[in-house]
GROMACS .gro file of C-alpha atoms in nm:
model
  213
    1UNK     CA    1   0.000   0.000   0.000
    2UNK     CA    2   0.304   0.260   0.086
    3UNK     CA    3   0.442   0.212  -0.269
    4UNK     CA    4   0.095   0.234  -0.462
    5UNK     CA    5   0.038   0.534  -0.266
    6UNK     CA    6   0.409   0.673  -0.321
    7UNK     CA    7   0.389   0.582  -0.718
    8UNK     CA    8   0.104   0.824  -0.727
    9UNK     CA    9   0.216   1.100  -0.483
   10UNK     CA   10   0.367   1.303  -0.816
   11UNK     CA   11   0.000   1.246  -0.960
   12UNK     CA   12  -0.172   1.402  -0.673
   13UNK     CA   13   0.042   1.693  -0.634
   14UNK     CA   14  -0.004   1.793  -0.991
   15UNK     CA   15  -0.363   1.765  -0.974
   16UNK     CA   16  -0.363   1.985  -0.644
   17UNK     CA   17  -0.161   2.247  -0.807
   18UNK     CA   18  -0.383   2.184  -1.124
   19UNK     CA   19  -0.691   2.300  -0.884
   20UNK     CA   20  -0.559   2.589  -0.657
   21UNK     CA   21  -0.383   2.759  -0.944
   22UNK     CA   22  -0.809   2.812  -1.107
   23UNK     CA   23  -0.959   2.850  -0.810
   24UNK     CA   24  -0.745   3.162  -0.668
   25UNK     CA   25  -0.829   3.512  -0.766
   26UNK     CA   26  -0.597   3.568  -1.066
   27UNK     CA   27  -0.744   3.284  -1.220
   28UNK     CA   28  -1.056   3.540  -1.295
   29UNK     CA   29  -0.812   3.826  -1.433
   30UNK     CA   30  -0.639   3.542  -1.660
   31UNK     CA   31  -1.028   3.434  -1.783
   32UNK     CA   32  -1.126   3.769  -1.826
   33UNK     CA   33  -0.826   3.839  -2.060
   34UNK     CA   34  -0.889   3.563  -2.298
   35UNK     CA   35  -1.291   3.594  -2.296
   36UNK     CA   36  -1.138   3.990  -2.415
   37UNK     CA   37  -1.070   3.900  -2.714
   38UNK     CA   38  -1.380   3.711  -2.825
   39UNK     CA   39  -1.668   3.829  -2.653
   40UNK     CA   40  -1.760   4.229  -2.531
   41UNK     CA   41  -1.957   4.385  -2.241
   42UNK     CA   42  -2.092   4.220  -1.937
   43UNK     CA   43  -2.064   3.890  -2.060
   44UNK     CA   44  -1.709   3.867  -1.942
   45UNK     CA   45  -1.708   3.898  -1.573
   46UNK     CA   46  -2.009   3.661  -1.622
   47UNK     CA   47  -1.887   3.402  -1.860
   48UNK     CA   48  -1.530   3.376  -1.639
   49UNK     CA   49  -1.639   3.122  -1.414
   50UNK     CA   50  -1.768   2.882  -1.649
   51UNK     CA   51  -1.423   2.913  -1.864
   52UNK     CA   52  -1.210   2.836  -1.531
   53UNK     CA   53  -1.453   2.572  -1.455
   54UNK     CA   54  -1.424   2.374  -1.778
   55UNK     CA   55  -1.043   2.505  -1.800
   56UNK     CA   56  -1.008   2.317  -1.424
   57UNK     CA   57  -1.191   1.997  -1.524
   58UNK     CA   58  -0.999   1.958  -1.802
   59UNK     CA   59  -0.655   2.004  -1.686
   60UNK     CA   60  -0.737   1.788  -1.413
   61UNK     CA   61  -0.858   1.487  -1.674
   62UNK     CA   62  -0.543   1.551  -1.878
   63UNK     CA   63  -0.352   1.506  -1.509
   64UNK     CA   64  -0.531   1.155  -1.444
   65UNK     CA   65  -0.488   1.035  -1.799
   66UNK     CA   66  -0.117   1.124  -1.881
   67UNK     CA   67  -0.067   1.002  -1.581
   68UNK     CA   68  -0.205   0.663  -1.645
   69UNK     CA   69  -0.061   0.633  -1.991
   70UNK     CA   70   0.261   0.776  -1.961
   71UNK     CA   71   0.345   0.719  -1.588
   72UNK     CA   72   0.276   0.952  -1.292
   73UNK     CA   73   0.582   1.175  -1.328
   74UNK     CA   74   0.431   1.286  -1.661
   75UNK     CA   75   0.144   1.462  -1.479
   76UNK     CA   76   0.414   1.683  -1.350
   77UNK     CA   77   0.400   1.840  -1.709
   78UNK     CA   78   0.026   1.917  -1.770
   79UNK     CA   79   0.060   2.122  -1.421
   80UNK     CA   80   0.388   2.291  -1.575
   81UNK     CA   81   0.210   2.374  -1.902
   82UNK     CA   82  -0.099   2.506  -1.739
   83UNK     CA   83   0.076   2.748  -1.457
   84UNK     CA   84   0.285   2.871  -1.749
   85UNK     CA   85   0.044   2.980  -1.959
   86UNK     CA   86  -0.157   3.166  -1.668
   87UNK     CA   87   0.154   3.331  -1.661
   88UNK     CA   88   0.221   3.415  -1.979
   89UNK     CA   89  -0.156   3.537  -1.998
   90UNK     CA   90  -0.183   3.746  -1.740
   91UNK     CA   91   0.144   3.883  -1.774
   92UNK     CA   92   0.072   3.984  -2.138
   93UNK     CA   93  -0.227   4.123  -2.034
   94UNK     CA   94  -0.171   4.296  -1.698
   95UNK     CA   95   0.220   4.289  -1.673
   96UNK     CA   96   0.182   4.108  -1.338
   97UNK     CA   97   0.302   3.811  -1.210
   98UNK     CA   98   0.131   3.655  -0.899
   99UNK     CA   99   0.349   3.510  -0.667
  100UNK     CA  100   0.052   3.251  -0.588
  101UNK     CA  101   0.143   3.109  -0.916
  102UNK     CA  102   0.526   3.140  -0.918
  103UNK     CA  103   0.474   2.935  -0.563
  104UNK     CA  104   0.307   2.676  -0.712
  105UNK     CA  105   0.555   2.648  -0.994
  106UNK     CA  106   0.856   2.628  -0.769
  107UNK     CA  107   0.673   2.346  -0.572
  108UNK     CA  108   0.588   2.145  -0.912
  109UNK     CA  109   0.997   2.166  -0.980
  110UNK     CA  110   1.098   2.077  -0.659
  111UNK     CA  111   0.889   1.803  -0.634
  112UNK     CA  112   0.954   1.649  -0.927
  113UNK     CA  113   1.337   1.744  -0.839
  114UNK     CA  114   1.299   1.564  -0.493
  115UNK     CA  115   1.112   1.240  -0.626
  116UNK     CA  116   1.382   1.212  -0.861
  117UNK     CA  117   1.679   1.236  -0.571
  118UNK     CA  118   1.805   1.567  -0.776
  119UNK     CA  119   1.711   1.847  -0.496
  120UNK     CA  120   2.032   1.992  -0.517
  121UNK     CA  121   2.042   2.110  -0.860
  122UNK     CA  122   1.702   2.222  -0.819
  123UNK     CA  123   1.822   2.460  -0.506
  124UNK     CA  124   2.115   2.567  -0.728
  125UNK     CA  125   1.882   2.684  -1.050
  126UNK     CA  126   1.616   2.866  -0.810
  127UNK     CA  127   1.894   3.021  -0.629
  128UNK     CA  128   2.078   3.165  -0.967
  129UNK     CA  129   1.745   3.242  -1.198
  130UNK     CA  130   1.653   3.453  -0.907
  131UNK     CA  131   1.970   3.557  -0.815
  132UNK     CA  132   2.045   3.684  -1.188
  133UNK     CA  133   1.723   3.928  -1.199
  134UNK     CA  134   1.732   4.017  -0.885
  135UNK     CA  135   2.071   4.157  -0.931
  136UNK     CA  136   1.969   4.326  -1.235
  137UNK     CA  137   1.695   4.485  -1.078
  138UNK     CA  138   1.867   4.603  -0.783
  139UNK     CA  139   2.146   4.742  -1.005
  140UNK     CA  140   1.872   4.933  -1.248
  141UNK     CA  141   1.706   5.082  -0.909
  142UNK     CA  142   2.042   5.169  -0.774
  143UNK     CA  143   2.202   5.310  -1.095
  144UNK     CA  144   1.945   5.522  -1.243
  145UNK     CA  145   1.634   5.518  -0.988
  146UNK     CA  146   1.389   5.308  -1.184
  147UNK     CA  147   1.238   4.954  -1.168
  148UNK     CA  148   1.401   4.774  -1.466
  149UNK     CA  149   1.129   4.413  -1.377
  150UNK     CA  150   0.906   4.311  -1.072
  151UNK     CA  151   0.957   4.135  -0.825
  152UNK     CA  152   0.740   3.867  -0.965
  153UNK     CA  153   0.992   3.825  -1.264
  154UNK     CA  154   1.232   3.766  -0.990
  155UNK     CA  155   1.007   3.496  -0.817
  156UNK     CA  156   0.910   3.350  -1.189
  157UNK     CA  157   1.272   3.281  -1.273
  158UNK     CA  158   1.388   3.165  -0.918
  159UNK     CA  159   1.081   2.877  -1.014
  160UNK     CA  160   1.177   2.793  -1.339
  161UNK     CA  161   1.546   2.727  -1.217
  162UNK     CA  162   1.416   2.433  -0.995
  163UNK     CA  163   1.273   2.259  -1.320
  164UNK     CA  164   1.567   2.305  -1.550
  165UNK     CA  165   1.827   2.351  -1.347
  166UNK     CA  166   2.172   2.597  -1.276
  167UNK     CA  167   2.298   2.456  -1.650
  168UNK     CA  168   1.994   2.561  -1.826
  169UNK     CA  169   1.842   2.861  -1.668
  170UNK     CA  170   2.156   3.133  -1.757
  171UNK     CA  171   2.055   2.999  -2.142
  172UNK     CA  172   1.673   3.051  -2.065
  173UNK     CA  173   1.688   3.412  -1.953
  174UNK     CA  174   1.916   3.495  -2.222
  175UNK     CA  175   1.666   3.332  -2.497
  176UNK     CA  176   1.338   3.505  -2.334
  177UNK     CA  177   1.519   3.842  -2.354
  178UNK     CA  178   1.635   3.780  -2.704
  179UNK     CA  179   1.231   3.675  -2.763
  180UNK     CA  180   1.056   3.972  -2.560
  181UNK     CA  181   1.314   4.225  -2.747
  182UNK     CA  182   1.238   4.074  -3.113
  183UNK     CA  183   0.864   4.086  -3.079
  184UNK     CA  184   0.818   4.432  -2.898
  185UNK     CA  185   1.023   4.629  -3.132
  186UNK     CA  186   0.861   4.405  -3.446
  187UNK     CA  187   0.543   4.515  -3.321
  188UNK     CA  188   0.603   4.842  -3.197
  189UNK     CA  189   0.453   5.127  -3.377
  190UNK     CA  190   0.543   5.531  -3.342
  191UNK     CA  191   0.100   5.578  -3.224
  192UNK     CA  192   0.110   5.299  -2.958
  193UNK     CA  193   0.171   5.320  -2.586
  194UNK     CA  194   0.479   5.195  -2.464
  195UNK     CA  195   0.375   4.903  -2.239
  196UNK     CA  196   0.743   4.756  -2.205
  197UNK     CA  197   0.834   4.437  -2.251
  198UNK     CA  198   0.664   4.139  -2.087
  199UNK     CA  199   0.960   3.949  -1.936
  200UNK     CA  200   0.779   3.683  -1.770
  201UNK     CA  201   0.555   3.597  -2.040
  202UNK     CA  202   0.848   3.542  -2.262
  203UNK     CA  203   1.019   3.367  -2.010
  204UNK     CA  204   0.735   3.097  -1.952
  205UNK     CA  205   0.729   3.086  -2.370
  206UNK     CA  206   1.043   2.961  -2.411
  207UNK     CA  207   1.058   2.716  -2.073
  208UNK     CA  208   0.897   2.461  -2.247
  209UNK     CA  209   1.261   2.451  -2.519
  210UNK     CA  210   1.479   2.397  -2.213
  211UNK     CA  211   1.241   2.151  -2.017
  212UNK     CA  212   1.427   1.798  -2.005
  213UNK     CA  213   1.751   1.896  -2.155
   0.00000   0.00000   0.00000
């Protein structure tokens, strides 16, 4: 019974983090984002708990059933794939990055990291992605008087290092930078308000690339 119940402990966890992450309070800013762009009025704010409803049922079927087919460490990635796009859609819409989220994120890599006996490099990548920004946003404030990211950029990138690790997550930052730079100045235009660049979206875009490497 101990190892049935410890086979499926990386299955439960993911569908816990599957469930909190749509059933805290950004989950209804991310909804009302998306519904946005295909539906106007009232009908937003009204329609966003159905969306997060059939978002969370679904997530949490894809949890059971990749889990079942492809093992129960393999749940680990729906959870990873869902957090990172609430990320990368409320970031892109509200340049904000809950820390609720990032939380949940970090706990998805270091679980995974732990089950797998690999805490260490886990510690290692948190510690340096959120080292690295952290830095740079300290030096920006210092330097010139001006907030160069958040705080939850900081957080975002201290998560992602416990899924891919210190070798990884120097490449990662360097690759969403490259990303966020290339599409805001391709789509910037001389009549548009400057929203700056969303870091953390770009950094949860490219995650995926490094994932497993």
């Amino acid at each position: 019974m101990t190892a049935t119940l410890f086979d499926i402990l990386p299955m439960v966890i993911a569908l816990a983090v599957v469930l909190t992450a749509l059933s805290i309070p950004p989950a209804q800013l991310a909804a009302r984002s998306v519904l946005r762009q295909v539906v106007q009025g009232q009908t937003v704010r009204a329609r966003a708990p159905s969306l997060l409803v059939g978002l969370g049922s679904g997530a949490a079927l894809a949890v059971i059933l990749v889990g079942i087919t492809l093992g129960p460490n393999a749940s680990f990635a729906v959870a990873l794939l869902l957090l990172l796009t609430l990320l990368a859609t409320i970031d892109f819409a509200w340049r904000w990055l809950p820390w609720e989220w990032c939380a949940l994120l970090a706990i998805v890599g270091g679980a995974e990291a732990v089950l797998r006996g690999a805490y260490e490099p886990a510690l290692l990548g948190a510690l340096l992605g959120g080292g690295i920004l952290l830095t740079l946003r300290t030096t920006f404030l210092v330097l010139r008087g001006v907030e160069a990211m958040g705080l939850g950029d900081v957080w975002l990138a201290a998560a992602i290092g416990t899924i891919v690790g210190p070798t990884y997550i120097m490449w990662l930052l360097g690759a969403a930078a490259c990303l966020g730079l290339l599409l805001h100045f391709a789509a910037w235009a001389p009549n548009r308000a400057d929203r700056g660049v969303a870091f953390g979206a770009h950094i949860c875009i490219v995650t995926p690339f490094f994932v497993g490497l």
